[in-house]
Coordinates of C-alpha atoms in Angstrom, one line a residue:
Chain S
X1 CA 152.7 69.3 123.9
X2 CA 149.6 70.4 125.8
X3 CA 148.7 73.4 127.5
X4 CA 147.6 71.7 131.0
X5 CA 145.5 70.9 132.7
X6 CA 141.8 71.8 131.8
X7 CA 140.6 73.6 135.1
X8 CA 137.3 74.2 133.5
X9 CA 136.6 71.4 131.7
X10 CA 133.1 70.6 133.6
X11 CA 133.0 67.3 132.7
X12 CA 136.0 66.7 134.7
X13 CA 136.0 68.7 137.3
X14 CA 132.9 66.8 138.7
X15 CA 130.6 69.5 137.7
X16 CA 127.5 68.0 137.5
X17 CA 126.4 70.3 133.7
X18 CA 125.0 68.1 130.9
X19 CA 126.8 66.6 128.5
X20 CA 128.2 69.1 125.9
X21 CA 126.1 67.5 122.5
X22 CA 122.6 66.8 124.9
X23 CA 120.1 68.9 123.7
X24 CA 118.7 71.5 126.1
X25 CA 115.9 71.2 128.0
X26 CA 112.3 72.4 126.0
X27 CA 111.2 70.8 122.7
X28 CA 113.2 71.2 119.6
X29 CA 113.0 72.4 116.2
X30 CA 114.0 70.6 113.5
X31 CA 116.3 73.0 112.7
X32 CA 117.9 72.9 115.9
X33 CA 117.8 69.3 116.1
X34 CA 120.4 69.1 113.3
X35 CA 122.5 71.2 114.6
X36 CA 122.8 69.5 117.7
X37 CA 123.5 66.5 115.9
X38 CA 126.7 67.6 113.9
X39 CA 129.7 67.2 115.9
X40 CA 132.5 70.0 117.1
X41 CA 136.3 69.2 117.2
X42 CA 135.9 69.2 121.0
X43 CA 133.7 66.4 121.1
X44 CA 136.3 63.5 121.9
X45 CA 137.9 65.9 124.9
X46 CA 134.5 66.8 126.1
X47 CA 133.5 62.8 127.3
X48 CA 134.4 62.7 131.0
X49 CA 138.0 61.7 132.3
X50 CA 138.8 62.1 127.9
X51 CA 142.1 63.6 129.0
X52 CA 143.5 60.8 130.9
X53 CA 142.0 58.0 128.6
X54 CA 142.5 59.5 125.1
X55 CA 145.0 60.3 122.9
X56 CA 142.7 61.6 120.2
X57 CA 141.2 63.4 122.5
X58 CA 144.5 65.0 123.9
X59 CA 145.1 65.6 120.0
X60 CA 141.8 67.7 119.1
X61 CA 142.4 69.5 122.4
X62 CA 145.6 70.8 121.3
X63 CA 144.3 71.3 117.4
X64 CA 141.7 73.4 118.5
X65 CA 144.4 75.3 120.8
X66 CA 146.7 76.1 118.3
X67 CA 144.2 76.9 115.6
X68 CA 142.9 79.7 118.1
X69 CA 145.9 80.9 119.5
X70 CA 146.9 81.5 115.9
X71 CA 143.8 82.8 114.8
X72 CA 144.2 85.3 117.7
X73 CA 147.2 86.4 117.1
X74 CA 146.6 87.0 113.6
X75 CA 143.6 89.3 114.6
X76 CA 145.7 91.4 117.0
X77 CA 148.3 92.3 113.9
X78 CA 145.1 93.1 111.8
X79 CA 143.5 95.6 114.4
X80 CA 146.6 97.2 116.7
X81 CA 145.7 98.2 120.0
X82 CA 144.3 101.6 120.5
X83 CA 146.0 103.7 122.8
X84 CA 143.8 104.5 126.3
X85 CA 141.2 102.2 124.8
X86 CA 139.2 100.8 127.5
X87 CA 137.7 98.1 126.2
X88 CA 140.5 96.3 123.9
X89 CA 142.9 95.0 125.4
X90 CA 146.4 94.5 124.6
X91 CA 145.8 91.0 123.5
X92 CA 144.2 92.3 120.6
X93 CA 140.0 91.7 119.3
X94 CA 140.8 87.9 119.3
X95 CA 141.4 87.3 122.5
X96 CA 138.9 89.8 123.7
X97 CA 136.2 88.1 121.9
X98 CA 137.4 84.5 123.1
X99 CA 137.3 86.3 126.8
X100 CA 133.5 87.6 126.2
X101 CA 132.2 84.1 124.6
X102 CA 133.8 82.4 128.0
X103 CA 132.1 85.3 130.1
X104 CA 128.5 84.4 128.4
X105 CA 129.1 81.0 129.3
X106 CA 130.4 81.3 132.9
X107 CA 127.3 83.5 133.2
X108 CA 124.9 81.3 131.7
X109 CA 126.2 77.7 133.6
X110 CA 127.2 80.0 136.9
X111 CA 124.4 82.7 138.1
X112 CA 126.8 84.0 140.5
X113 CA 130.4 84.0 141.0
X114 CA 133.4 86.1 139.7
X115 CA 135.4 85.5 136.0
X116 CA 138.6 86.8 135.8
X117 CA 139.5 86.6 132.2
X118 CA 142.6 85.2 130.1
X119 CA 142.9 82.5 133.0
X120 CA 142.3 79.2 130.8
X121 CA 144.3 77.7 127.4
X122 CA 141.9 79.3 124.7
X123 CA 141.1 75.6 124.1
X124 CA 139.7 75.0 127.4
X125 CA 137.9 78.3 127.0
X126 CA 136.2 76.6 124.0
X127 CA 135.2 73.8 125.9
X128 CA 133.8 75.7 128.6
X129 CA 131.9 77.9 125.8
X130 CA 130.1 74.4 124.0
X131 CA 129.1 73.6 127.3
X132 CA 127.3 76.0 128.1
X133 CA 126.0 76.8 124.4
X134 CA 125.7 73.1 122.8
X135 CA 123.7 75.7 120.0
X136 CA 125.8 78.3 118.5
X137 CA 122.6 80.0 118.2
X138 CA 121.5 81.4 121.5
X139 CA 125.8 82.4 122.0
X140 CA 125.1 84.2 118.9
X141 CA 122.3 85.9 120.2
X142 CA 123.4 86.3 123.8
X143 CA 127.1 88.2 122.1
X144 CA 124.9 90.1 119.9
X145 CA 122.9 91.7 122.8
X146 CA 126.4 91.9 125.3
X147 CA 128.1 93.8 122.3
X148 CA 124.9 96.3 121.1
X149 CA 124.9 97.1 124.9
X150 CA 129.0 97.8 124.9
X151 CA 128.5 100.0 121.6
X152 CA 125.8 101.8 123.2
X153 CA 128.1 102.5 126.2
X154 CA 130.7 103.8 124.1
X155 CA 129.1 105.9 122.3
X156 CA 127.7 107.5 125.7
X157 CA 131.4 107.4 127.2
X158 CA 133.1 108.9 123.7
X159 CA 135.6 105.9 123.7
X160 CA 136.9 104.7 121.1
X161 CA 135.4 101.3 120.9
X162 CA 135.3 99.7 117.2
X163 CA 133.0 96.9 116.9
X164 CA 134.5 95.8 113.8
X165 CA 137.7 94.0 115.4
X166 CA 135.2 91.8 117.4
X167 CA 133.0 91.3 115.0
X168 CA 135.0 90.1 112.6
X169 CA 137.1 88.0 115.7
X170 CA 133.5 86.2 116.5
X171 CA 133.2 85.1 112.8
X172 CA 136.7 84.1 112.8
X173 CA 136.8 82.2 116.3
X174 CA 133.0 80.6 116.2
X175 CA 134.2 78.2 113.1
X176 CA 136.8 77.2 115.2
X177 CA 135.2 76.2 118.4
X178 CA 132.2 74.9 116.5
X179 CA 134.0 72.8 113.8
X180 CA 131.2 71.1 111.9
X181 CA 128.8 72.3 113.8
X182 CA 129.0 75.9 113.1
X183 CA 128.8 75.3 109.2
X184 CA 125.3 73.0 110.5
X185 CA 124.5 76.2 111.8
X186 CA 124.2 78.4 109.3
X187 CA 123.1 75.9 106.9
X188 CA 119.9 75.4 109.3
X189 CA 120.2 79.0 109.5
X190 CA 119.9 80.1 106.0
X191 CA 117.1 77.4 105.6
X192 CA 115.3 78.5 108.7
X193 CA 115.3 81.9 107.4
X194 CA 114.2 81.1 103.8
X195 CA 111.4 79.1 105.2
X196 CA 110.2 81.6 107.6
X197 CA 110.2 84.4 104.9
X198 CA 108.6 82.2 102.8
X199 CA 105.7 81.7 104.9
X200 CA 105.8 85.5 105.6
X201 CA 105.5 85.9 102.3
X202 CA 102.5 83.3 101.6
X203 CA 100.9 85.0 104.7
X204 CA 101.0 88.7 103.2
X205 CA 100.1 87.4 100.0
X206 CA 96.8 85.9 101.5
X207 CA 96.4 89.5 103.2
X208 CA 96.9 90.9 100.2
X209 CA 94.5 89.0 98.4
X210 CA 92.2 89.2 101.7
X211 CA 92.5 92.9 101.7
X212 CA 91.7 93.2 97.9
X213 CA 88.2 91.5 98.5
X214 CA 87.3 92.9 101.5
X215 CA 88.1 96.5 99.5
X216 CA 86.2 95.4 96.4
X217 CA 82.8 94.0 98.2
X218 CA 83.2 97.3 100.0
X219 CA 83.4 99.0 96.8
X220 CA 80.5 96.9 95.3
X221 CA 78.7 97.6 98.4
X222 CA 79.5 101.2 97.5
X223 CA 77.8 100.8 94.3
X224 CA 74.5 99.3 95.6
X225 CA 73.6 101.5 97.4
X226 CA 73.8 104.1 94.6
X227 CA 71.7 101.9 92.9
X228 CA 68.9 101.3 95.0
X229 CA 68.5 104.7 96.0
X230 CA 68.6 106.4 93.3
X231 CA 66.4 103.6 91.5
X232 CA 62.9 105.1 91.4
X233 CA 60.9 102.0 91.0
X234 CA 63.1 100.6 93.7
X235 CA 62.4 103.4 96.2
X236 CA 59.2 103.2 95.6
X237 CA 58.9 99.7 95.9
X238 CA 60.8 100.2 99.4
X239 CA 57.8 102.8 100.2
X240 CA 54.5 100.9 99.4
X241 CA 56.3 98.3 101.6
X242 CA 57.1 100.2 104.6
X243 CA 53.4 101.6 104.2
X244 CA 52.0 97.6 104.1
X245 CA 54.1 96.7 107.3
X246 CA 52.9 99.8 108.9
X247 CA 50.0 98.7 108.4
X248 CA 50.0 95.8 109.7
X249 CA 51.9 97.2 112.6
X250 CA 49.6 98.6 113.5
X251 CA 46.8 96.5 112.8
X252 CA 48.5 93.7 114.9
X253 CA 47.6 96.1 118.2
X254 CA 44.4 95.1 119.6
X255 CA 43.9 98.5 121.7
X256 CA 40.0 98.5 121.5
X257 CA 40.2 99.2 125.2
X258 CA 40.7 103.0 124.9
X259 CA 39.0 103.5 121.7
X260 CA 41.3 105.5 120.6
X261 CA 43.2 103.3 117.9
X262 CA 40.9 100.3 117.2
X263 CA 42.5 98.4 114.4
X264 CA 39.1 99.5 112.6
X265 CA 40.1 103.3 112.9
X266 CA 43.5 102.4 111.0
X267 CA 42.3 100.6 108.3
X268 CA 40.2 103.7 108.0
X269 CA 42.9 106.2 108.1
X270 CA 44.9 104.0 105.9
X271 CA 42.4 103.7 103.7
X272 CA 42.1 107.9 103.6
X273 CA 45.8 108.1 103.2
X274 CA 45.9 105.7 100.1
X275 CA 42.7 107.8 98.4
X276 CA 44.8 110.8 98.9
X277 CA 47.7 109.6 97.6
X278 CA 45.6 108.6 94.6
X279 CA 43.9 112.1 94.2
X280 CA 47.3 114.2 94.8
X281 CA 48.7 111.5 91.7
X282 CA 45.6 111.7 89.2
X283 CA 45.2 115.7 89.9
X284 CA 49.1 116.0 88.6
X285 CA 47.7 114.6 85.7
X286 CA 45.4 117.1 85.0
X287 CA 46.1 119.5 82.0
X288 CA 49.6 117.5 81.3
X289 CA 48.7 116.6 77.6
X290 CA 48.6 118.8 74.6
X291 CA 45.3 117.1 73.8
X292 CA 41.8 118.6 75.0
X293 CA 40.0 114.8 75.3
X294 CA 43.3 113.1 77.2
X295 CA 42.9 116.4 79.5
X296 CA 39.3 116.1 79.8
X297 CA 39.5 112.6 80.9
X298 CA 42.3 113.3 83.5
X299 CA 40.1 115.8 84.8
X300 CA 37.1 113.2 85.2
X301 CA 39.5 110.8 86.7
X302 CA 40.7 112.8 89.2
X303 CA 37.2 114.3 89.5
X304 CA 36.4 110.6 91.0
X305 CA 39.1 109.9 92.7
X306 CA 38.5 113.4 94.8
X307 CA 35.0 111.6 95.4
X308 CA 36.6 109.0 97.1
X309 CA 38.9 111.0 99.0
X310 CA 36.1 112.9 99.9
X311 CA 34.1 109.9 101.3
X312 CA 36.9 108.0 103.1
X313 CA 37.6 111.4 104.9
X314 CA 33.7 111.3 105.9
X315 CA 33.6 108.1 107.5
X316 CA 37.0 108.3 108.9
X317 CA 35.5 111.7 110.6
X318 CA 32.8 110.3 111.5
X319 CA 34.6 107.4 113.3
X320 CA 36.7 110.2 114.9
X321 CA 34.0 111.5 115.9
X322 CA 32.6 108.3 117.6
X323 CA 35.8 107.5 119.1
X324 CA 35.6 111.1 120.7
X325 CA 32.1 110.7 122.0
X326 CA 33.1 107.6 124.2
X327 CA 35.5 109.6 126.1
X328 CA 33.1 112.5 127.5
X329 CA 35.0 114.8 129.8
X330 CA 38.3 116.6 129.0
X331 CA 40.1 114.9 132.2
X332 CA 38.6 111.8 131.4
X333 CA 40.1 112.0 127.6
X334 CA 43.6 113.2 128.9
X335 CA 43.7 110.0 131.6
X336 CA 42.4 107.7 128.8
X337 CA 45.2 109.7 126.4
X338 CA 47.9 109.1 128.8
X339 CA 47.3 105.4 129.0
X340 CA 46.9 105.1 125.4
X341 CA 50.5 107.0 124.6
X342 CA 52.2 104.4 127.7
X343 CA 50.8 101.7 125.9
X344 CA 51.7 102.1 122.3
X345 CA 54.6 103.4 123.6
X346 CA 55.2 100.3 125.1
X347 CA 54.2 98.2 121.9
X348 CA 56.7 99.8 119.6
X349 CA 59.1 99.0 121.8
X350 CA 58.4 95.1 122.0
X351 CA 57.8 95.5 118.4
X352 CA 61.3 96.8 118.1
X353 CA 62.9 94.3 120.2
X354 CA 61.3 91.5 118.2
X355 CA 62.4 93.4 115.2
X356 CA 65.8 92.9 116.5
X357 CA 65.6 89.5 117.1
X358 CA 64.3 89.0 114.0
X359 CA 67.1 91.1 112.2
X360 CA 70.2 89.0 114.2
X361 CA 68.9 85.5 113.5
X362 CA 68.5 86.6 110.0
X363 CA 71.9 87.6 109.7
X364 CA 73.3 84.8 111.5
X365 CA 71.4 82.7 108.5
X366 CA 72.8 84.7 106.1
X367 CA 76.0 83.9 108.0
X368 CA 75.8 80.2 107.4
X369 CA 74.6 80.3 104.7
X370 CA 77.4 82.8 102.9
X371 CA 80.2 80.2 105.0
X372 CA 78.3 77.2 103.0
X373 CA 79.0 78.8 99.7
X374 CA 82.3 79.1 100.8
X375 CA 82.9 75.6 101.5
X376 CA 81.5 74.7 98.0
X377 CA 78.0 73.9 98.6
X378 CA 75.9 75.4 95.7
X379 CA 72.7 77.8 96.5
X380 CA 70.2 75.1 97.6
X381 CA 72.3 73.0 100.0
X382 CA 73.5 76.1 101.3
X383 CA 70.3 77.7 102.0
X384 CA 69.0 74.0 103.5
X385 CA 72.6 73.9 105.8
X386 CA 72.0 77.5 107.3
X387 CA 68.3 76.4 108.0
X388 CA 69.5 73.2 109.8
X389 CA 70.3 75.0 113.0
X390 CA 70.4 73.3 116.4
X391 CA 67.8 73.7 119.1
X392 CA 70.9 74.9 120.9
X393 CA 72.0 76.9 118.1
X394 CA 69.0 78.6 117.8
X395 CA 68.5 79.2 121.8
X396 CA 72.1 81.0 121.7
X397 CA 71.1 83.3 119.4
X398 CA 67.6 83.9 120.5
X399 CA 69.3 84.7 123.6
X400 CA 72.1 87.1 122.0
X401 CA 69.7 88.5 120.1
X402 CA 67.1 89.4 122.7
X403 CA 69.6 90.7 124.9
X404 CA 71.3 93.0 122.7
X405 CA 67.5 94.6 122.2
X406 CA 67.1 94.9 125.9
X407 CA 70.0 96.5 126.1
X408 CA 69.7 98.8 123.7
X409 CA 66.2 99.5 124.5
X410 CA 67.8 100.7 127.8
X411 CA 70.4 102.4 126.9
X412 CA 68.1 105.2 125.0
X413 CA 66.3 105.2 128.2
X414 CA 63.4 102.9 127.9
X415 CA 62.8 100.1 129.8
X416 CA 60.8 97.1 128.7
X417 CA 60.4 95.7 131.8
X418 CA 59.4 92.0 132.7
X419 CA 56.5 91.7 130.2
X420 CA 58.9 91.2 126.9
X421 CA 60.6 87.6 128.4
X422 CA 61.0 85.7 125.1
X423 CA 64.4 84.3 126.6
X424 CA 63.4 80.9 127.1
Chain L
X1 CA 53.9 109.0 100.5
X2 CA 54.6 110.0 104.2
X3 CA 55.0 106.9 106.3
X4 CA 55.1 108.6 109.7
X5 CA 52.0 110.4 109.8
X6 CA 50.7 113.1 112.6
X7 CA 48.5 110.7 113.3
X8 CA 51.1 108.2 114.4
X9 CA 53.3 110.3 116.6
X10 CA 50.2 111.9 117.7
X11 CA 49.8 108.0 119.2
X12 CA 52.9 108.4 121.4
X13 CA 52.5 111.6 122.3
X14 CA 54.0 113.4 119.6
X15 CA 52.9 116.9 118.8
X16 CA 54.6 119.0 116.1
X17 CA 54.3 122.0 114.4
X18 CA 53.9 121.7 110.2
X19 CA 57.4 123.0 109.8
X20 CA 58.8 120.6 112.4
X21 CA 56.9 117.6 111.4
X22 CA 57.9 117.8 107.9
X23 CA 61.5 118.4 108.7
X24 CA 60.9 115.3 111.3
X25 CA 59.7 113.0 108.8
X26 CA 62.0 114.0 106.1
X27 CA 65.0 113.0 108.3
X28 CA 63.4 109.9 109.5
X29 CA 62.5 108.7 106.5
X30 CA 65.6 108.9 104.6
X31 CA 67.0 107.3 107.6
X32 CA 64.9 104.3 107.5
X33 CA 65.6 104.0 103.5
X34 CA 69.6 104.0 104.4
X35 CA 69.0 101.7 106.6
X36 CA 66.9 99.7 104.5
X37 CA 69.2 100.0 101.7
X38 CA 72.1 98.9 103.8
X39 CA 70.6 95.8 105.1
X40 CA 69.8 95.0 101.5
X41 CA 73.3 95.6 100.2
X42 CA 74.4 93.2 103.6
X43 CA 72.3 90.2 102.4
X44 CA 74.0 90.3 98.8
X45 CA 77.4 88.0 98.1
X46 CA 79.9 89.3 96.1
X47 CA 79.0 87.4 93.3
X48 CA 75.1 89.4 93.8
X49 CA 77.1 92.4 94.0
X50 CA 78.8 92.5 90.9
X51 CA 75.6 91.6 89.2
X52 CA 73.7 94.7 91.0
X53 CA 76.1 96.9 89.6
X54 CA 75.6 96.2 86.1
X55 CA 72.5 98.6 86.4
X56 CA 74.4 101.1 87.0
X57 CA 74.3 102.2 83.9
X58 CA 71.6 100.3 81.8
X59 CA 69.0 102.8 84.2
X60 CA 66.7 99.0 83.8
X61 CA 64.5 100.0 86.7
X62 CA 61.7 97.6 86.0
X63 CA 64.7 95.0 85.2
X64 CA 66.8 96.3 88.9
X65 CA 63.2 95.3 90.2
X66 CA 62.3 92.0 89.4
X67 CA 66.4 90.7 90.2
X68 CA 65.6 92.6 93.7
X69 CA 62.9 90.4 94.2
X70 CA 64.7 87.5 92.6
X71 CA 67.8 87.7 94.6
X72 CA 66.5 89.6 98.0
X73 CA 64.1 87.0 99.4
X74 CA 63.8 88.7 102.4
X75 CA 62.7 92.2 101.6
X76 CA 59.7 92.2 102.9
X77 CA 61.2 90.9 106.5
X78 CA 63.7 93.8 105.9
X79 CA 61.5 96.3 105.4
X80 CA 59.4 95.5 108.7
X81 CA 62.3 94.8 110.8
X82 CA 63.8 98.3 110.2
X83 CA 60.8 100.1 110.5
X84 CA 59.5 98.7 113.3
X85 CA 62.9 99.1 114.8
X86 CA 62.9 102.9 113.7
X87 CA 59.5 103.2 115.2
X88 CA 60.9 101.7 118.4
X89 CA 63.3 104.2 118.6
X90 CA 61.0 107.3 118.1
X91 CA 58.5 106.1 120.4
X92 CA 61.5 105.2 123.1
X93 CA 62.6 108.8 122.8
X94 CA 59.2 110.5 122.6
X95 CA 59.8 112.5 125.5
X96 CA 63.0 114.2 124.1
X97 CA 60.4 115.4 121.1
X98 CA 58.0 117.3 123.2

C-alpha cells in the first residue's frame, strides 16, 4: 500500500530539526502567523514515530503520494522531453521540480553534504520540503532565485531550457504538498500585497501633496520677491532703513582714540549725506511744472535746502579738518590710519558675527513658531510658545549660531580671534 | 541714496576709483536688497504669502507698505542683521579690494 519506508523523514530519523508547523526563529508577521497556523496534508505523518503509531497518518502519507506521482506524470505528457536537453530530465517538469524543491530544502536544513535526486517516494520528498520550509513563502522565493539563475545559464549555454514546464509544475505540485496551507498563503499573500500597496499608495499621495506645497510656497516665494523689489515705496523703505542701522552702526563704535571716526564725525557726515539727498531731491524739482509761481517756489526751496547742504559740508570740513590737525606728521597719520583700519576692521566683523547670531535665533523662532501653527495653536499662542525657549534651548543655539559665524568668519580668511567669546 | 559711502570703505582701507566705486556699490547694494528681500519672503507663512501676492497687480504701494509692517515684525532686525553681515564681509575681504 505504501511506498516505504521514509528515509528522510527527519522527525524520525532522530534528526534533531524543529517540528514541521513551529514557526521559525525571528518575530512574525501577522501574515505569516496565519499561515503557519493552517495545516498541510502531511501534518499527521510529520509527528515523530507517526508511521508506526498511525493509520491516518500512513493514509495522508500515501494521499499526498499518489496525488503527486499523478500530478507528475500528467506534467511529463503535457511537456515531452526535449531531446539533448540538459536540464529536463526524462521524468518530465514534474518530477524535476519536485527534485529542485527537495534540493532547496536539503540545502537549507544541511549546509553541506551531497543530494542525489529521485532517491525518496515523492511523498517523503514533500515531507522533507515542509520541513525545511514550514512557510511556502521563503521556498517560493528561494525557487524563484534557483530558476532566474538556471534561465540565465541557459540562455549563456544556448540550451534549450523552457521555464514554462517548471513553472507551471511548481504551481501544480506546491498545492499539493502544502494542502490548506498553500491556499493560506496566497490569501495572506494577496492581502499582504494589497495592504502594502495601499500604504504605498497613501505614502505617495502625502508626497504628492507634500511636493505640491513645497512647489507652491516656492512659487509664492517666487512672487514676493517680485513684489518687494519692484515695489518703490518698499525699496525705499528698505533704504532709509539700511541708512538708520548704518547709522547706528556706526554710531555704536566708540573709536575717539584715533580721532579719526568719533561717533560725533558720523552724525556729521550723516547729517551732510541726508542734506544732500534733500538738495539732489528738491533741485529735480526745479522747473518740473508748467506754472511760473509752483517753479519759482521750487527754486526757493531748493535754494534753501542748497544752504543747508552748504553749511553741514562746512562744519563737517571743519571737523575734518580738526580731526586732521591732531594727527601732525604724515607717518604719524599712516600708523594712527593703520590702527584705525585693523580696528574697524575688526568691529564689522564682531558686528557681523553677532548679526549672525542674531539672524539664526531668529529663524529658529520663526521655526517654532511656524511648527506651533501647524499643530493648531492660533497667532498669539504660537508667537508666546516659540518665545518660551529653554535656558538650554537657547544655549544650543547661541552656541550653533556663534559657531557657524566663527567659521565662516574664517573661512573668508578673517580671524576673530579670542576677543569675540559670547559662547557661554 | 548710496549706503556704502567712500567714506566707509575709506574706514577699512578701501580706496577706489569713481568708476570702480560706483560699480562696487551698485553690486553691493543690490546684493544686500536680495538678501534683504529673501529673508523677508523666509519669515512669511504660506498663508502671508498668498496674501503678498495679491499686490501683484493692484500696484497698492502705500497699501504693500503698511501689511509689510503689519505682518513683518522684524524688519527693522532684518535690515540690520544683513547689513551688518554684508559689511562684515567687505571689511573681512578688504585686502582682496586694494
Amino acid at each position: 500500500m505504501a511506498n516505504r519506508p521514509r528515509r528522510n523523514n527527519p522527525n524520525s530519523s532522530g534528526n534533531n530539526a524543529p517540528v514541521p508547523t513551529t514557526p521559525e526563529q525571528g518575530p512574525l508577521s501577522e501574515y505569516d502567523t496565519k499561515i503557519l497556523a493552517a495545516p498541510t496534508p502531511l501534518d499527521l505523518a510529520l509527528l515523530p514515530g507517526s508511521e508506526t503509531t498511525s493509520f491516518a497518518a500512513e493514509a495522508a502519507y500515501n494521499d499526498v503520494q499518489a496525488s503527486l506521482d499523478t500530478t507528475v506524470d500528467l506534467l511529463k505528457q503535457q511537456y515531452p522531453t526535449p531531446v539533448g536537453d540538459k536540464y529536463v530530465s526524462p521524468g518530465g517538469p514534474g518530477i524535476d521540480m519536485l527534485n529542485l524543491m527537495a534540493l532547496m530544502a536539503h540545502r537549507r536544513r544541511n549546509e553541506k553534504g551531497n543530494y542525489t535526486p529521485v532517491q525518496d517516494p515523492s511523498a517523503t520528498m514533500a515531507q522533507n520540503i515542509i520541513c525545511a520550509y514550514p512557510n511556502p513563502k521563503q521556498l517560493i522565493a528561494d525557487v524563484s532565485t534557483h530558476a532566474k539563475a538556471m534561465l540565465e545559464r541557459s540562455r549563456h549555454q544556448g540550451d534549450t531550457f523552457d521555464p514554462a514546464g517548471l513553472q507551471e509544475s511548481f504551481a501544480r505540485l506546491l498545492p499539493i504538498v502544502y494542502g490548506p496551507r498553500y491556499q493560506e498563503y496566497r490569501d495572506q499573500h494577496r492581502a499582504e500585497r494589497h495592504a502594502t500597496a495601499t500604504v504605498a499608495a497613501e505614502q505617495a499621495a502625502v508626497a504628492t501633496r507634500e511636493q505640491q506645497a513645497r512647489d507652491e510656497e516656492e512659487s509664492l516665494k517666487y512672487t514676493g520677491r517680485e513684489i518687494l523689489a519692484n515695489s518703490k515705496s518698499a525699496t525705499l523703505n528698505r533704504t532709509q532703513l539700511i541708512n538708520q542701522s548704518l547709522m547706528s552702526l556706526q554710531m555704536r563704535q566708540a573709536t575717539a582714540r584715533n580721532a579719526l571716526s568719533t561717533p560725533k564725525h558720523a552724525l556729521l557726515q550723516w547729517n551732510k549725506n541726508r542734506a544732500e539727498a534733500k538738495y539732489l531731491r528738491k533741485q529735480a524739482k526745479v522747473g518740473s511744472s508748467m506754472f511760473k509761481f509752483i517753479n519759482n517756489h521750487h527754486a526757493r526751496v531748493a535754494t534753501k535746502a542748497k544752504r543747508t547742504l552748504d553749511a553741514r559740508s562746512g562744519v563737517l570740513s571743519a571737523h575734518q579738518a580738526l580731526i586732521d590737525g591732531r594727527t601732525r606728521t604724515v607717518e604719524a597719520q599712516a600708523a594712527v590710519r593703520e590702527r584705525a583700519y585693523k580696528e574697524k576692521i575688526k568691529f564689522y566683523s564682531e558686528q557681523k558675527i553677532a548679526a549672525e547670531e542674531s539672524r539664526i535665533q531668529r529663524r529658529a523662532l520663526r521655526q517654532r513658531e511656524l511648527h506651533a501653527r501647524s499643530q493648531g495653536m492660533n497667532k498669539h499662542e504660537s508667537k508666546l510658545y516659540a518665545a518660551r525657549l529653554t535656558p538650554e534651548d537657547k544655549r544650543r543655539i547661541r552656541l550653533v549660531a556663534v559657531t557657524a559665524a566663527k567659521r565662516n568668519a574664517i573661512r573668508q580668511g578673517y580671524n576673530p580671534g579670542t576677543d569675540y567669546d559670547r559662547d557661554n | 541714496m548710496t549706503v556704502i559711502t567712500k567714506q566707509l570703505l575709506a574706514d577699512i582701507g578701501i580706496s577706489l576709483d569713481d568708476s570702480a566705486y560706483a560699480q562696487f556699490t551698485e553690486q553691493y547694494e543690490a546684493e544686500l536688497d536680495s538678501r534683504i528681500v529673501n529673508e523677508i519672503v523666509d519669515e512669511l507663512d504660506t498663508e502671508q504669502l498668498r496674501e503678498l501676492t495679491r499686490f501683484k497687480d493692484s500696484g497698492d504701494d502705500a497699501e504693500l507698505q503698511r501689511w509689510l509692517v503689519e505682518n513683518v515684525p522684524d524688519l527693522d532686525k532684518i535690515v540690520e542683521e544683513e547689513m551688518a553681515i554684508l559689511l562684515g564681509e567687505i571689511a573681512e575681504n578688504s585686502e582682496s579690494f586694494t
